[in-house]
Short mmCIF file of C-alpha atoms in Angstrom, two decimals:
data_model
loop_
_atom_site.label_atom_id
_atom_site.label_comp_id
_atom_site.label_asym_id
_atom_site.label_seq_id
_atom_site.Cartn_x
_atom_site.Cartn_y
_atom_site.Cartn_z
CA MET A 1 -14.91 -0.51 5.75
CA ALA A 2 -13.85 1.67 8.64
CA ALA A 3 -11.12 4.14 9.49
CA SER A 4 -9.86 5.33 12.85
CA ALA A 5 -7.47 8.16 13.69
CA SER A 6 -6.28 9.00 17.18
CA ALA A 7 -5.30 12.47 16.02
CA ALA A 8 -8.90 13.47 15.40
CA GLY A 9 -8.31 16.97 16.64
CA SER A 10 -5.31 17.61 14.40
CA THR A 11 -5.48 19.78 11.31
CA ALA A 12 -4.88 18.01 8.01
CA THR A 13 -2.93 19.66 5.24
CA ALA A 14 -5.22 21.05 2.55
CA VAL A 15 -4.89 19.56 -0.91
CA ALA A 16 -6.46 20.67 -4.18
CA PRO A 17 -7.37 17.44 -5.98
CA ALA A 18 -8.25 19.37 -9.13
CA THR A 19 -4.63 20.39 -9.71
CA SER A 20 -2.60 17.61 -8.08
CA THR A 21 -1.06 14.35 -9.24
CA PHE A 22 0.78 11.80 -7.13
CA PRO A 23 4.21 12.57 -8.67
CA ARG A 24 3.75 16.31 -8.01
CA LEU A 25 2.78 15.64 -4.40
CA LEU A 26 5.88 13.47 -3.98
CA ALA A 27 8.08 16.21 -5.47
CA GLY A 28 6.57 18.72 -3.04
CA LEU A 29 7.22 16.50 -0.03
CA ALA A 30 10.79 15.80 -1.16
CA ALA A 31 11.39 19.54 -1.39
CA SER A 32 9.69 20.57 1.88
CA ARG A 33 10.56 17.56 4.10
CA PRO A 34 13.58 15.89 2.45
CA SER A 35 15.00 14.23 5.58
CA ASP A 36 11.69 13.05 7.11
CA THR A 37 10.86 9.36 6.88
CA ALA A 38 8.45 8.58 4.06
CA MET A 39 8.48 4.78 4.38
CA GLN A 40 10.11 2.13 6.50
CA GLU A 41 10.37 -1.58 5.90
CA LYS A 42 11.29 -4.21 8.46
CA ARG A 43 14.11 -6.49 7.33
CA TYR A 44 15.67 -9.14 9.56
CA GLY A 45 14.04 -7.48 12.57
CA ILE A 46 15.36 -3.97 11.81
CA TRP A 47 13.30 -1.05 10.49
CA MET A 48 14.95 0.38 7.38
CA PRO A 49 13.82 3.98 6.72
CA LEU A 50 13.52 5.77 3.38
CA THR A 51 13.32 9.57 3.43
CA TRP A 52 11.14 11.66 1.11
CA ALA A 53 14.24 12.80 -0.78
CA GLN A 54 15.45 9.21 -1.23
CA TYR A 55 11.95 8.10 -2.24
CA ALA A 56 11.75 10.80 -4.93
CA GLU A 57 15.25 9.98 -6.21
CA ARG A 58 14.47 6.27 -6.54
CA VAL A 59 11.21 7.08 -8.33
CA ARG A 60 13.14 9.30 -10.77
CA ASP A 61 15.72 6.56 -11.45
CA PHE A 62 13.11 3.85 -11.97
CA ALA A 63 11.03 6.15 -14.19
CA HIS A 64 14.10 6.64 -16.38
CA GLY A 65 14.60 2.89 -16.33
CA LEU A 66 11.02 2.25 -17.49
CA ALA A 67 11.43 4.83 -20.25
CA SER A 68 14.65 3.14 -21.39
CA MET A 69 12.63 -0.10 -21.76
CA GLY A 70 10.11 1.61 -24.02
CA ILE A 71 7.32 2.45 -21.57
CA GLU A 72 5.46 5.51 -22.85
CA ARG A 73 2.59 7.78 -21.85
CA GLY A 74 -0.65 5.81 -21.85
CA ASP A 75 0.96 2.41 -21.22
CA ILE A 76 0.18 0.24 -18.20
CA VAL A 77 2.79 -1.42 -15.98
CA ALA A 78 1.78 -4.39 -13.79
CA VAL A 79 3.00 -4.94 -10.22
CA LEU A 80 2.66 -8.39 -8.67
CA GLY A 81 3.61 -8.98 -5.04
CA ASP A 82 3.22 -8.02 -1.40
CA ASN A 83 3.47 -4.46 -0.10
CA ARG A 84 7.03 -3.18 -0.20
CA PRO A 85 8.63 0.22 -0.90
CA GLU A 86 9.48 -1.01 -4.42
CA TRP A 87 5.76 -1.45 -5.12
CA LEU A 88 5.15 2.28 -4.62
CA ILE A 89 8.42 3.31 -6.28
CA ALA A 90 7.32 1.42 -9.40
CA GLU A 91 3.83 2.93 -9.22
CA LEU A 92 4.99 6.54 -8.85
CA ALA A 93 7.67 6.02 -11.49
CA ALA A 94 5.11 4.84 -14.04
CA GLN A 95 2.77 7.70 -13.21
CA SER A 96 5.61 10.21 -13.48
CA ILE A 97 6.05 9.44 -17.17
CA GLY A 98 2.33 9.28 -17.95
CA ALA A 99 1.81 5.54 -17.61
CA ALA A 100 -0.52 3.80 -15.14
CA VAL A 101 -0.19 0.79 -12.86
CA VAL A 102 -2.39 -2.26 -12.49
CA GLY A 103 -1.90 -4.09 -9.21
CA ILE A 104 -2.26 -7.86 -9.27
CA TYR A 105 -3.00 -9.77 -6.07
CA PRO A 106 -0.01 -11.97 -5.14
CA THR A 107 -2.33 -15.00 -4.84
CA SER A 108 -3.34 -14.75 -8.53
CA ILE A 109 -2.39 -17.73 -10.68
CA GLY A 110 -2.99 -19.24 -14.10
CA GLU A 111 -5.90 -17.94 -16.15
CA GLU A 112 -6.69 -15.13 -13.73
CA LEU A 113 -3.15 -13.77 -14.06
CA LEU A 114 -3.15 -14.30 -17.82
CA HIS A 115 -6.49 -12.49 -18.17
CA ILE A 116 -5.23 -9.30 -16.48
CA LEU A 117 -1.89 -9.27 -18.29
CA THR A 118 -3.47 -9.72 -21.71
CA LEU A 119 -6.45 -7.42 -21.17
CA ALA A 120 -4.19 -4.56 -20.01
CA ARG A 121 -1.63 -5.33 -22.76
CA ILE A 122 1.20 -5.50 -20.22
CA ARG A 123 4.77 -5.48 -21.53
CA VAL A 124 6.59 -4.89 -18.21
CA VAL A 125 5.76 -6.62 -14.93
CA VAL A 126 7.36 -5.68 -11.61
CA ALA A 127 7.29 -8.86 -9.51
CA GLU A 128 8.28 -9.35 -5.89
CA ASP A 129 10.16 -12.63 -5.60
CA GLN A 130 10.94 -16.09 -6.91
CA GLU A 131 7.38 -17.30 -6.38
CA GLN A 132 5.90 -14.54 -8.55
CA VAL A 133 8.69 -14.78 -11.14
CA ASP A 134 8.10 -18.52 -11.52
CA LYS A 135 4.40 -17.90 -12.21
CA LEU A 136 5.23 -15.44 -14.95
CA LEU A 137 7.93 -17.59 -16.57
CA LYS A 138 5.58 -20.59 -16.60
CA LEU A 139 2.83 -18.46 -18.11
CA ARG A 140 5.17 -17.28 -20.88
CA ALA A 141 6.35 -20.82 -21.56
CA ASP A 142 2.78 -22.18 -21.65
CA GLN A 143 1.64 -19.45 -24.01
CA ALA A 144 4.62 -19.97 -26.29
CA ALA A 145 3.85 -23.70 -26.45
CA ALA A 146 0.07 -23.38 -26.79
CA PRO A 147 -1.24 -19.81 -27.26
CA SER A 148 -4.68 -19.09 -25.80
CA THR A 149 -7.39 -18.91 -28.45
CA ASP A 150 -9.97 -16.97 -26.38
CA MET A 151 -7.65 -14.21 -25.10
CA PRO A 152 -5.43 -11.53 -26.67
CA PRO A 153 -1.73 -12.46 -26.99
CA LEU A 154 0.57 -12.29 -23.95
CA LEU A 155 2.91 -9.35 -24.55
CA VAL A 156 5.11 -9.53 -21.42
CA GLU A 157 8.72 -8.99 -22.47
CA THR A 158 10.37 -7.85 -19.21
CA VAL A 159 9.97 -9.02 -15.61
CA VAL A 160 11.62 -6.82 -12.98
CA PHE A 161 12.04 -8.50 -9.58
CA TYR A 162 12.76 -6.69 -6.31
CA ASP A 163 13.56 -9.62 -4.00
CA PRO A 164 16.48 -11.50 -5.57
CA HIS A 165 16.56 -14.32 -3.00
CA GLY A 166 16.47 -17.63 -4.86
CA LEU A 167 16.85 -15.99 -8.27
CA GLU A 168 20.64 -15.84 -8.35
CA GLN A 169 20.93 -18.77 -10.79
CA TYR A 170 18.15 -17.68 -13.15
CA VAL A 171 19.51 -16.73 -16.57
CA ASP A 172 16.31 -16.01 -18.52
CA PRO A 173 16.95 -12.81 -20.51
CA VAL A 174 13.46 -11.54 -19.70
CA LEU A 175 14.47 -11.01 -16.04
CA LYS A 176 15.93 -7.79 -14.63
CA ASP A 177 16.87 -6.87 -11.04
CA PHE A 178 15.04 -3.81 -9.71
CA THR A 179 18.29 -2.15 -8.64
CA ASP A 180 19.81 -2.81 -12.08
CA VAL A 181 16.87 -1.01 -13.69
CA GLU A 182 17.43 1.93 -11.32
CA ALA A 183 21.14 2.01 -12.20
CA ALA A 184 20.38 1.89 -15.93
CA GLY A 185 17.82 4.62 -15.38
CA ARG A 186 20.40 6.89 -13.77
CA GLU A 187 22.64 6.53 -16.81
CA TRP A 188 19.73 7.03 -19.22
CA GLY A 189 18.53 10.12 -17.32
CA ALA A 190 22.01 11.65 -17.14
CA GLN A 191 21.94 11.92 -20.92
CA ARG A 192 18.52 13.61 -20.88
CA PRO A 193 18.59 16.39 -18.25
CA GLY A 194 15.19 17.93 -17.58
CA TRP A 195 13.28 15.14 -19.33
CA TYR A 196 11.79 13.67 -16.15
CA ASP A 197 10.62 17.03 -14.75
CA ALA A 198 9.00 17.82 -18.08
CA GLN A 199 7.12 14.51 -18.01
CA VAL A 200 5.84 15.17 -14.48
CA ALA A 201 4.71 18.66 -15.56
CA LEU A 202 2.81 17.13 -18.52
CA GLY A 203 0.78 14.91 -16.20
CA GLN A 204 -2.87 15.87 -15.74
CA PRO A 205 -5.08 15.16 -12.69
CA GLY A 206 -7.53 13.39 -14.98
CA ASP A 207 -4.88 10.94 -16.23
CA THR A 208 -5.36 7.31 -15.23
CA ALA A 209 -3.19 6.68 -12.18
CA VAL A 210 -4.20 3.18 -11.12
CA VAL A 211 -6.13 0.35 -12.72
CA CYS A 212 -7.97 -1.82 -10.19
CA THR A 213 -9.56 -5.17 -10.94
CA THR A 214 -13.19 -5.82 -10.08
CA SER A 215 -14.10 -8.82 -7.94
CA GLY A 216 -14.93 -11.07 -10.90
CA THR A 217 -17.75 -12.80 -9.03
CA THR A 218 -20.02 -13.04 -12.11
CA SER A 219 -17.41 -13.21 -14.87
CA ARG A 220 -13.74 -12.50 -15.46
CA PRO A 221 -12.47 -9.41 -13.56
CA LYS A 222 -12.85 -6.10 -15.36
CA LEU A 223 -10.31 -3.27 -15.21
CA ALA A 224 -11.48 -0.05 -13.54
CA GLU A 225 -9.46 3.06 -14.41
CA LEU A 226 -8.99 5.52 -11.54
CA SER A 227 -7.52 8.98 -12.07
CA HIS A 228 -5.40 11.03 -9.67
CA THR A 229 -8.48 13.20 -9.13
CA ASN A 230 -10.61 10.15 -8.23
CA LEU A 231 -8.23 8.94 -5.54
CA LEU A 232 -7.36 12.35 -4.11
CA ALA A 233 -11.04 13.31 -3.92
CA MET A 234 -11.70 10.12 -1.92
CA ALA A 235 -8.81 11.03 0.38
CA GLU A 236 -10.28 14.53 0.86
CA HIS A 237 -13.71 13.15 1.74
CA LEU A 238 -12.29 10.62 4.18
CA THR A 239 -10.07 13.11 5.99
CA ALA A 240 -12.89 15.67 6.16
CA ILE A 241 -14.66 13.22 8.48
CA ASP A 242 -11.64 11.67 10.19
CA PRO A 243 -8.67 14.09 10.00
CA ILE A 244 -5.19 12.70 9.34
CA ALA A 245 -1.99 14.67 9.89
CA ALA A 246 1.61 14.29 8.74
CA LYS A 247 2.69 13.09 12.19
CA ASP A 248 0.35 10.08 12.02
CA ARG A 249 1.72 6.58 11.37
CA TYR A 250 0.17 3.97 9.10
CA VAL A 251 1.02 0.28 8.73
CA SER A 252 0.40 -0.93 5.18
CA PHE A 253 -0.48 -4.63 5.13
CA LEU A 254 -3.54 -4.85 2.86
CA PRO A 255 -2.78 -5.38 -0.86
CA PHE A 256 -1.99 -2.33 -2.98
CA ALA A 257 -4.07 -4.00 -5.69
CA TRP A 258 -7.10 -3.15 -3.52
CA ILE A 259 -8.61 0.30 -4.00
CA GLY A 260 -8.89 0.83 -0.22
CA GLU A 261 -5.13 0.60 0.26
CA GLN A 262 -4.55 2.88 -2.72
CA MET A 263 -6.84 5.45 -1.13
CA LEU A 264 -5.23 5.33 2.33
CA ALA A 265 -1.58 4.46 1.80
CA VAL A 266 -1.09 6.29 -1.49
CA ALA A 267 -3.68 9.08 -1.79
CA CYS A 268 -3.84 9.99 1.92
CA GLY A 269 -0.17 9.10 2.34
CA LEU A 270 0.98 11.57 -0.31
CA SER A 271 -1.59 14.29 0.34
CA ARG A 272 -0.95 14.24 4.11
CA GLY A 273 2.67 13.14 4.14
CA LEU A 274 2.14 10.05 6.31
CA THR A 275 4.93 7.68 7.26
CA LEU A 276 4.15 4.23 5.85
CA SER A 277 5.46 1.12 7.58
CA PHE A 278 5.67 -2.31 5.92
CA PRO A 279 5.66 -5.45 8.13
CA GLU A 280 8.44 -7.97 7.56
CA ASP A 281 5.99 -10.69 6.53
CA SER A 282 2.53 -11.98 7.35
CA ALA A 283 3.84 -14.06 10.27
CA THR A 284 5.19 -10.94 12.06
CA GLN A 285 2.31 -8.65 11.12
CA LYS A 286 0.70 -8.46 14.56
CA THR A 287 4.03 -7.96 16.32
CA ASP A 288 5.06 -5.25 13.87
CA LEU A 289 1.67 -3.55 14.24
CA ARG A 290 2.10 -3.41 17.99
CA GLU A 291 5.67 -2.17 17.65
CA ILE A 292 4.68 0.74 15.40
CA GLY A 293 1.48 1.61 17.24
CA PRO A 294 -0.22 3.19 14.18
CA ASP A 295 -2.43 6.25 14.58
CA VAL A 296 -4.56 5.30 11.57
CA MET A 297 -6.04 1.96 10.52
CA PHE A 298 -8.22 1.18 7.53
CA SER A 299 -9.54 -2.30 6.91
CA PRO A 300 -12.50 -4.26 5.58
CA PRO A 301 -14.88 -5.67 8.23
CA ARG A 302 -13.22 -9.10 8.39
CA ILE A 303 -10.01 -7.58 9.82
CA TRP A 304 -11.90 -5.76 12.58
CA GLU A 305 -13.95 -8.91 13.29
CA SER A 306 -10.74 -10.92 13.59
CA MET A 307 -9.29 -8.42 16.08
CA LEU A 308 -12.52 -8.41 18.08
CA SER A 309 -12.59 -12.21 18.20
CA GLU A 310 -9.02 -12.29 19.45
CA VAL A 311 -9.85 -9.87 22.28
CA GLN A 312 -13.01 -11.79 23.22
CA VAL A 313 -11.16 -15.10 23.37
CA ARG A 314 -8.43 -13.66 25.63
CA ILE A 315 -11.01 -12.02 27.90
CA ASP A 316 -12.98 -15.27 28.19
CA GLU A 317 -9.79 -17.05 29.24
CA ALA A 318 -8.96 -14.41 31.89
CA GLY A 319 -9.90 -14.58 35.57
CA TRP A 320 -13.30 -13.39 36.79
CA LEU A 321 -11.91 -10.09 38.15
CA LYS A 322 -10.32 -9.13 34.81
CA ARG A 323 -13.53 -10.07 33.00
CA LYS A 324 -15.59 -7.87 35.31
CA VAL A 325 -13.21 -4.91 35.04
CA PHE A 326 -13.06 -5.16 31.25
CA GLY A 327 -16.85 -5.51 30.97
CA TRP A 328 -17.32 -2.34 33.06
CA GLY A 329 -14.65 -0.44 31.12
CA TYR A 330 -16.04 -1.54 27.76
CA ALA A 331 -19.55 -0.40 28.71
CA ILE A 332 -18.20 3.05 29.69
CA GLY A 333 -16.15 3.29 26.49
CA ASP A 334 -19.16 2.28 24.41
CA ARG A 335 -21.28 5.06 25.95
CA VAL A 336 -18.55 7.66 25.38
CA ALA A 337 -18.12 6.54 21.76
CA GLU A 338 -21.87 6.86 21.21
CA HIS A 339 -21.79 10.44 22.56
CA LYS A 340 -18.86 11.37 20.30
CA ILE A 341 -20.42 9.82 17.18
CA HIS A 342 -23.54 11.97 17.65
CA GLY A 343 -21.57 15.12 18.49
CA ARG A 344 -22.63 15.24 22.13
CA GLY A 345 -20.35 16.14 25.02
CA THR A 346 -19.34 13.42 27.46
CA GLY A 347 -20.12 15.52 30.55
CA GLY A 348 -19.67 13.62 33.80
CA LEU A 349 -18.60 10.51 31.88
CA ALA A 350 -15.21 12.08 31.11
CA VAL A 351 -13.66 11.33 34.51
CA VAL A 352 -15.15 7.83 34.68
CA HIS A 353 -13.95 7.17 31.12
CA TRP A 354 -10.41 8.23 32.04
CA VAL A 355 -10.38 5.67 34.86
CA ALA A 356 -11.88 2.97 32.61
CA ASP A 357 -9.30 3.73 29.95
CA GLN A 358 -6.40 3.38 32.39
CA VAL A 359 -7.49 0.10 33.95
CA ALA A 360 -9.35 -1.71 31.16
CA LEU A 361 -9.20 -0.21 27.68
CA ARG A 362 -5.62 0.99 27.22
CA PRO A 363 -4.04 -2.42 28.07
CA VAL A 364 -6.14 -4.04 25.34
CA ARG A 365 -5.25 -1.35 22.79
CA ASP A 366 -1.58 -1.82 23.69
CA GLN A 367 -1.81 -5.53 22.89
CA LEU A 368 -3.39 -4.73 19.51
CA GLY A 369 -0.93 -1.97 18.69
#
């Protein structure tokens, strides 16, 4: 895995992982930067922003909604779907009242999905859309008809969906709209003033924040419990090497069920106050990435290899002059990068690198975002 930040010279905000939790960090950002953009999601070609104050308010409402459904300290809530603001709202809401979240990859089906839901004793699942809802309803129906004999019982009693498209005609009583849960939470919380803040204050850094699944290459996936301290310590170590500042932008497109995205988007995002951007869908990912022009990227090797292959193919298809200019510029950039990695000054290469950057390297970076 690799991380890159263009703001390498910027100073990152100090965080004390030993005393922090994600809900407390969110409350601090909502108080100090209420009108700044915390997240933005692209819908129908338009970026829809959510401020820190709005983010915190929606987390509070959904936390009240979860509590009204019986979620208590120590429980685990599952989230199944692609990266959206509602994913993080559900996560922070659960953590605010002492529960944890297990992320399930949106490609999970059948026994794999059943294994996680039963092992974590999930009663409430937050699902993205009709596709994910259908999986869960089928799973419930199959288990009701023929319960599994080699797994614990399926306990799912509520499915909260956050993309209602295609679900308008569904009448199953197990289903709830995300916004309806928020509305019910507002009413529930209005009758219990101070309850939410008390729950956040009760939270400890050593509490389980996120449950991640192992790869399951040798057997069924296991559930790894990660505390607030675990994730914030990883964020501290990462930013000690590659500083990240509040002004930096980050495009979240890798699954939140993956620990890497939890570390960058959630732990670094909340400890540094980053603005997170969510692409409209996988088909527009590259266009959205270029439009945002993120300062920070974090990905497993296959993503970087894919980007490199794309550049190489386009260079090979270019005319001989462009190939020569890029080859020269890349060689200069490679030498400068080697100097920086080993802490050496660039010396006379600085001027040559500036020229190479203008004519060869910057145009490629612009195409990649």
